[in-house]
Short mmCIF file of C-alpha atoms and ligand atoms in Angstrom, two decimals:
data_model
loop_
_atom_site.label_atom_id
_atom_site.label_comp_id
_atom_site.label_asym_id
_atom_site.label_seq_id
_atom_site.Cartn_x
_atom_site.Cartn_y
_atom_site.Cartn_z
CA MET A 1 44.15 132.74 126.87
CA ASN A 2 41.49 135.43 127.06
CA GLY A 3 38.43 135.06 124.87
CA ILE A 4 39.60 131.66 123.69
CA TYR A 5 36.20 130.70 122.31
CA ASP A 6 36.13 133.69 119.97
CA LYS A 7 39.70 132.95 118.86
CA ILE A 8 38.78 129.34 118.02
CA LEU A 9 35.87 130.55 115.91
CA GLU A 10 38.06 133.13 114.15
CA SER A 11 40.73 130.54 113.26
CA ALA A 12 38.12 128.02 112.10
CA LYS A 13 36.28 130.62 110.06
CA PHE A 14 39.53 131.59 108.35
CA LEU A 15 40.26 127.93 107.48
CA VAL A 16 36.73 127.29 106.20
CA ALA A 17 36.96 130.41 104.04
CA GLN A 18 40.35 129.30 102.66
CA THR A 19 39.49 125.65 102.02
CA GLY A 20 35.75 125.04 102.20
CA ILE A 21 36.66 121.61 103.60
CA ALA A 22 34.98 119.87 106.54
CA PRO A 23 37.46 117.06 107.35
CA ASP A 24 36.43 113.77 108.98
CA VAL A 25 39.80 113.10 110.56
CA ALA A 26 42.38 115.37 112.18
CA MET A 27 45.98 114.23 112.56
CA ILE A 28 48.92 115.47 114.60
CA LEU A 29 52.25 114.25 113.23
CA GLY A 30 55.15 113.86 115.65
CA THR A 31 58.92 114.36 115.70
CA GLY A 32 60.58 112.70 112.69
CA LEU A 33 57.16 111.64 111.44
CA GLY A 34 56.27 114.74 109.44
CA SER A 35 57.02 112.96 106.16
CA LEU A 36 53.83 110.95 106.72
CA ALA A 37 52.30 114.09 105.34
CA GLU A 38 53.65 113.16 101.91
CA ARG A 39 51.18 110.29 101.83
CA ILE A 40 48.27 112.65 102.07
CA ASP A 41 46.85 113.72 98.72
CA PRO A 42 47.03 117.44 99.38
CA ILE A 43 44.35 119.93 98.44
CA TYR A 44 45.47 122.94 100.52
CA LEU A 45 48.62 123.67 102.54
CA ILE A 46 48.23 126.47 105.05
CA PRO A 47 51.31 127.69 106.97
CA TYR A 48 50.63 128.29 110.65
CA GLU A 49 51.80 131.88 110.42
CA GLU A 50 48.84 132.65 108.16
CA ILE A 51 46.28 131.23 110.58
CA PRO A 52 44.94 133.68 113.16
CA HIS A 53 46.06 132.80 116.74
CA PHE A 54 48.28 129.81 115.77
CA CYS A 55 51.86 129.83 117.09
CA VAL A 56 54.94 128.98 115.06
CA SER A 57 57.01 125.87 115.84
CA THR A 58 60.73 126.18 116.64
CA VAL A 59 62.09 122.68 117.18
CA GLU A 60 64.36 120.81 114.78
CA GLY A 61 62.48 118.24 112.67
CA HIS A 62 59.20 120.19 112.70
CA LYS A 63 57.59 122.23 109.98
CA GLY A 64 54.52 124.25 110.70
CA LYS A 65 51.57 123.89 108.38
CA LEU A 66 48.09 122.44 108.12
CA ILE A 67 47.57 120.00 105.29
CA PHE A 68 44.04 119.53 104.00
CA GLY A 69 43.62 116.55 101.73
CA THR A 70 42.57 112.93 101.39
CA PHE A 71 44.15 109.91 103.05
CA ALA A 72 42.78 106.36 103.10
CA GLY A 73 39.59 107.56 101.44
CA LYS A 74 38.90 110.08 104.20
CA GLN A 75 38.98 113.87 104.19
CA VAL A 76 41.77 114.79 106.59
CA VAL A 77 43.47 117.79 108.07
CA ALA A 78 46.98 117.16 109.40
CA MET A 79 49.18 119.27 111.60
CA GLN A 80 52.71 119.00 110.26
CA GLY A 81 54.61 120.51 113.14
CA ARG A 82 53.27 120.81 116.64
CA PHE A 83 53.92 122.86 119.76
CA HIS A 84 55.57 121.43 122.84
CA TYR A 85 55.48 122.52 126.45
CA TYR A 86 59.30 122.20 126.55
CA GLU A 87 59.61 124.87 123.86
CA GLY A 88 58.20 127.32 126.36
CA TYR A 89 54.63 127.52 125.07
CA GLY A 90 51.77 127.48 127.52
CA LEU A 91 49.50 124.44 127.40
CA ASP A 92 46.73 126.76 126.16
CA GLN A 93 48.90 127.47 123.09
CA VAL A 94 49.91 123.81 122.68
CA THR A 95 46.29 122.67 122.64
CA PHE A 96 44.62 125.56 120.80
CA PRO A 97 44.85 123.86 117.35
CA VAL A 98 42.94 120.82 118.66
CA ARG A 99 39.97 123.05 119.44
CA VAL A 100 40.13 124.56 115.98
CA LEU A 101 40.33 121.14 114.30
CA LYS A 102 37.22 120.05 116.19
CA GLU A 103 35.43 123.21 115.15
CA LEU A 104 36.17 122.24 111.52
CA SER A 105 33.97 119.21 112.25
CA ALA A 106 36.62 116.45 112.45
CA ARG A 107 35.45 113.57 114.67
CA LEU A 108 38.53 111.37 115.00
CA LEU A 109 41.91 112.68 116.15
CA VAL A 110 44.91 110.56 115.23
CA VAL A 111 48.07 111.50 117.12
CA ASN A 112 51.61 110.24 116.46
CA SER A 113 54.69 110.70 118.51
CA ALA A 114 58.16 109.38 119.08
CA ALA A 115 58.62 107.79 122.51
CA GLY A 116 61.17 105.98 124.60
CA GLY A 117 60.33 102.37 125.44
CA LEU A 118 60.12 101.51 129.15
CA ASP A 119 59.07 97.91 128.52
CA VAL A 120 62.51 96.48 127.76
CA SER A 121 61.05 93.85 125.45
CA PHE A 122 60.26 96.69 123.01
CA LYS A 123 62.63 97.36 120.11
CA PRO A 124 63.44 100.64 118.35
CA GLY A 125 61.07 100.89 115.39
CA ASP A 126 58.13 99.20 117.12
CA VAL A 127 54.78 100.96 116.95
CA MET A 128 52.78 100.98 120.20
CA ILE A 129 49.03 101.59 120.32
CA VAL A 130 48.38 103.74 123.37
CA THR A 131 45.56 102.33 125.51
CA ASP A 132 45.88 104.79 128.41
CA HIS A 133 48.11 107.59 129.63
CA ILE A 134 49.65 109.20 132.69
CA ASN A 135 50.05 112.96 132.71
CA MET A 136 53.28 113.86 134.51
CA ILE A 137 53.54 117.29 132.89
CA ALA A 138 53.10 119.41 135.98
CA SER A 139 50.03 121.17 134.63
CA ASN A 140 46.77 120.51 132.85
CA PRO A 141 45.63 122.22 129.63
CA LEU A 142 42.15 122.75 131.04
CA ARG A 143 43.40 124.61 134.11
CA GLY A 144 41.63 127.92 134.48
CA LEU A 145 39.05 127.32 131.73
CA ARG A 146 35.46 127.90 132.85
CA ASP A 147 33.67 128.56 129.56
CA SER A 148 31.07 125.80 129.11
CA ARG A 149 31.14 126.38 125.32
CA LEU A 150 34.59 124.69 125.40
CA GLY A 151 33.18 121.46 126.85
CA ASP A 152 32.94 119.84 130.28
CA ARG A 153 35.04 121.51 132.93
CA PHE A 154 35.81 118.13 134.55
CA PRO A 155 35.84 115.75 131.57
CA ASP A 156 35.69 112.04 132.29
CA MET A 157 38.95 110.23 131.47
CA SER A 158 37.81 106.64 132.00
CA ARG A 159 37.85 105.90 128.24
CA VAL A 160 40.15 108.31 126.48
CA TYR A 161 41.27 105.94 123.70
CA ASP A 162 38.53 104.63 121.46
CA PRO A 163 38.34 100.84 121.95
CA ILE A 164 36.90 100.16 118.50
CA THR A 165 39.71 102.04 116.77
CA ILE A 166 42.27 100.26 119.00
CA ASP A 167 40.81 96.89 117.93
CA VAL A 168 41.00 97.79 114.26
CA ALA A 169 44.59 99.06 114.58
CA SER A 170 45.56 95.88 116.49
CA GLN A 171 44.11 93.69 113.75
CA VAL A 172 45.95 95.70 111.10
CA ILE A 173 49.29 95.31 112.95
CA GLU A 174 48.76 91.55 113.28
CA GLU A 175 47.93 91.25 109.58
CA ILE A 176 51.06 93.19 108.66
CA GLY A 177 53.05 90.81 110.87
CA ALA A 178 54.59 93.56 113.00
CA PRO A 179 54.85 93.02 116.77
CA LEU A 180 51.63 94.07 118.50
CA ARG A 181 52.55 96.52 121.25
CA ARG A 182 49.85 98.11 123.34
CA GLY A 183 50.39 100.06 126.50
CA VAL A 184 50.45 103.13 128.68
CA TYR A 185 52.20 106.36 127.61
CA VAL A 186 53.52 108.71 130.24
CA ALA A 187 54.01 112.36 129.31
CA VAL A 188 56.85 114.26 130.97
CA SER A 189 57.75 117.92 130.50
CA GLY A 190 61.28 117.50 129.13
CA PRO A 191 63.36 118.72 127.46
CA SER A 192 65.99 116.81 129.47
CA MET A 193 65.78 113.07 128.99
CA GLU A 194 65.09 110.81 131.97
CA THR A 195 67.73 109.67 134.44
CA PRO A 196 67.98 105.95 135.22
CA ALA A 197 66.12 106.59 138.52
CA GLU A 198 63.33 108.47 136.74
CA THR A 199 63.12 105.71 134.13
CA ARG A 200 62.76 103.10 136.90
CA MET A 201 60.08 105.21 138.59
CA LEU A 202 58.05 105.68 135.39
CA ARG A 203 58.11 101.94 134.76
CA LEU A 204 57.03 101.24 138.36
CA LEU A 205 54.15 103.67 137.89
CA GLY A 206 52.83 101.49 135.10
CA ALA A 207 54.05 103.17 131.92
CA ASP A 208 55.30 101.29 128.87
CA ALA A 209 56.57 104.30 126.92
CA VAL A 210 57.64 107.86 127.76
CA GLY A 211 57.48 111.04 125.71
CA MET A 212 57.25 114.81 125.93
CA SER A 213 54.05 115.52 124.05
CA SER A 214 50.53 114.54 123.05
CA VAL A 215 48.82 114.13 126.41
CA PRO A 216 47.87 117.84 126.69
CA GLU A 217 46.37 117.73 123.19
CA ILE A 218 44.57 114.49 123.99
CA ILE A 219 43.09 115.79 127.26
CA THR A 220 41.77 118.73 125.25
CA ALA A 221 40.53 116.36 122.55
CA VAL A 222 38.47 114.51 125.16
CA GLN A 223 37.00 117.77 126.40
CA VAL A 224 35.86 118.75 122.92
CA GLY A 225 34.52 115.26 122.13
CA PHE A 226 37.04 113.70 119.74
CA ARG A 227 37.47 109.95 119.35
CA VAL A 228 41.24 109.46 119.81
CA LEU A 229 43.78 107.08 118.29
CA PHE A 230 47.34 107.54 119.58
CA LEU A 231 50.16 105.59 117.92
CA VAL A 232 53.73 106.00 119.12
CA VAL A 233 56.96 104.96 117.48
CA ILE A 234 59.48 103.54 119.93
CA THR A 235 62.71 105.30 118.95
CA ASN A 236 64.87 104.07 121.85
CA VAL A 237 64.50 101.63 124.72
CA ASN A 238 65.45 102.81 128.19
CA ASP A 239 66.70 100.14 130.58
CA PRO A 240 67.38 101.78 133.95
CA ASP A 241 69.96 99.12 134.83
CA ASN A 242 71.87 99.63 131.63
CA MET A 243 70.98 103.13 130.48
CA ALA A 244 72.33 104.11 127.08
CA PRO A 245 72.72 107.79 126.11
CA ILE A 246 69.86 109.08 123.93
CA SER A 247 70.32 111.80 121.31
CA LEU A 248 67.71 113.76 119.38
CA SER A 249 69.35 112.72 116.10
CA GLU A 250 68.93 109.04 117.07
CA VAL A 251 65.29 109.68 117.96
CA ILE A 252 64.62 111.38 114.62
CA GLN A 253 66.55 108.76 112.64
CA ASN A 254 64.67 105.85 114.23
CA ALA A 255 61.35 107.66 113.82
CA ASN A 256 62.13 108.10 110.13
CA LEU A 257 62.97 104.40 109.81
CA ALA A 258 59.64 103.38 111.36
CA GLU A 259 57.61 105.87 109.35
CA PRO A 260 56.63 103.43 106.53
CA LEU A 261 55.25 100.94 109.08
CA LEU A 262 53.36 103.67 110.92
CA ALA A 263 51.97 105.00 107.64
CA GLU A 264 50.77 101.54 106.62
CA ILE A 265 49.08 101.02 109.99
CA MET A 266 47.42 104.41 109.80
CA GLU A 267 46.26 104.04 106.22
CA LYS A 268 44.76 100.57 106.73
CA THR A 269 43.20 101.51 110.06
CA LEU A 270 41.62 104.70 108.76
CA GLY A 271 40.46 102.87 105.64
CA ARG A 272 38.50 100.43 107.79
CA ILE A 273 36.90 102.55 110.44
CA GLN A 274 33.46 104.07 110.20
CA LEU A 275 33.13 107.64 111.34
N1 HPA B 301 62.23 110.07 126.70
C1 HPA B 301 61.38 111.10 126.51
N2 HPA B 301 60.91 111.44 125.33
C2 HPA B 301 61.31 110.71 124.27
C3 HPA B 301 62.19 109.63 124.40
C4 HPA B 301 62.67 109.31 125.70
O1 HPA B 301 63.46 108.36 125.89
N3 HPA B 301 62.40 109.11 123.16
C5 HPA B 301 61.63 109.87 122.31
N4 HPA B 301 60.99 110.83 122.98
#
């Protein structure tokens, strides 16, 4: 993307002019999890097509708008609808909104996504706190960027997920009485689902859950200096020795079923953390 820095400033300036809001927290809502947005007390809704340089989302189960409002006593801006590499967007397009959200002054990025469980003790509907990731999307969102105004060219990835926020979220899950799942998320390109052999490989590599999103946005988030909390809903469990077919409708249905639990975890966690 040519002149990306100027485009970020243009988008951010537009949003500041429209809303006058400097949110503390930015959120990216995942597949089947967009109704979390209904729990935000909205102040402004801004469709992506009105925002300079934003793309428009095409996939089923996604709506494209930014929601400015309050949630858990914090000023938030949420992306309802996101862009995926498998839709054909470049990673520069997928990650552009993250740069804009940071420019609006948000400090914590909360990301949600549906994922397939690779740890076969997981159950559909579980929420996993991501403690680390593996990027198996065959590219990197920072590839080709040399503008130091965007952040470090070689950002450190030794501590992507904020340990304090992970501790708070873990405590919240234990208090709720839901199973505490923490683990490694591996991002693949998709859109085909994994074969049994690929599933076995991903598990051997050390991943506990697999999905087709989020890691590009999170790599970018680290570059721009966000604290990151990544919560995934396990919508299906993939056992390579007994692989069941997976359908998008099943993924969306199970994500919808887990949404109240995810919302409760997010609300209590955000309510307790200091920014
Ligand atoms: N694989 C990849 N992405 C997914 C899955 C899966 O099994 N479930 C939800 N998103």
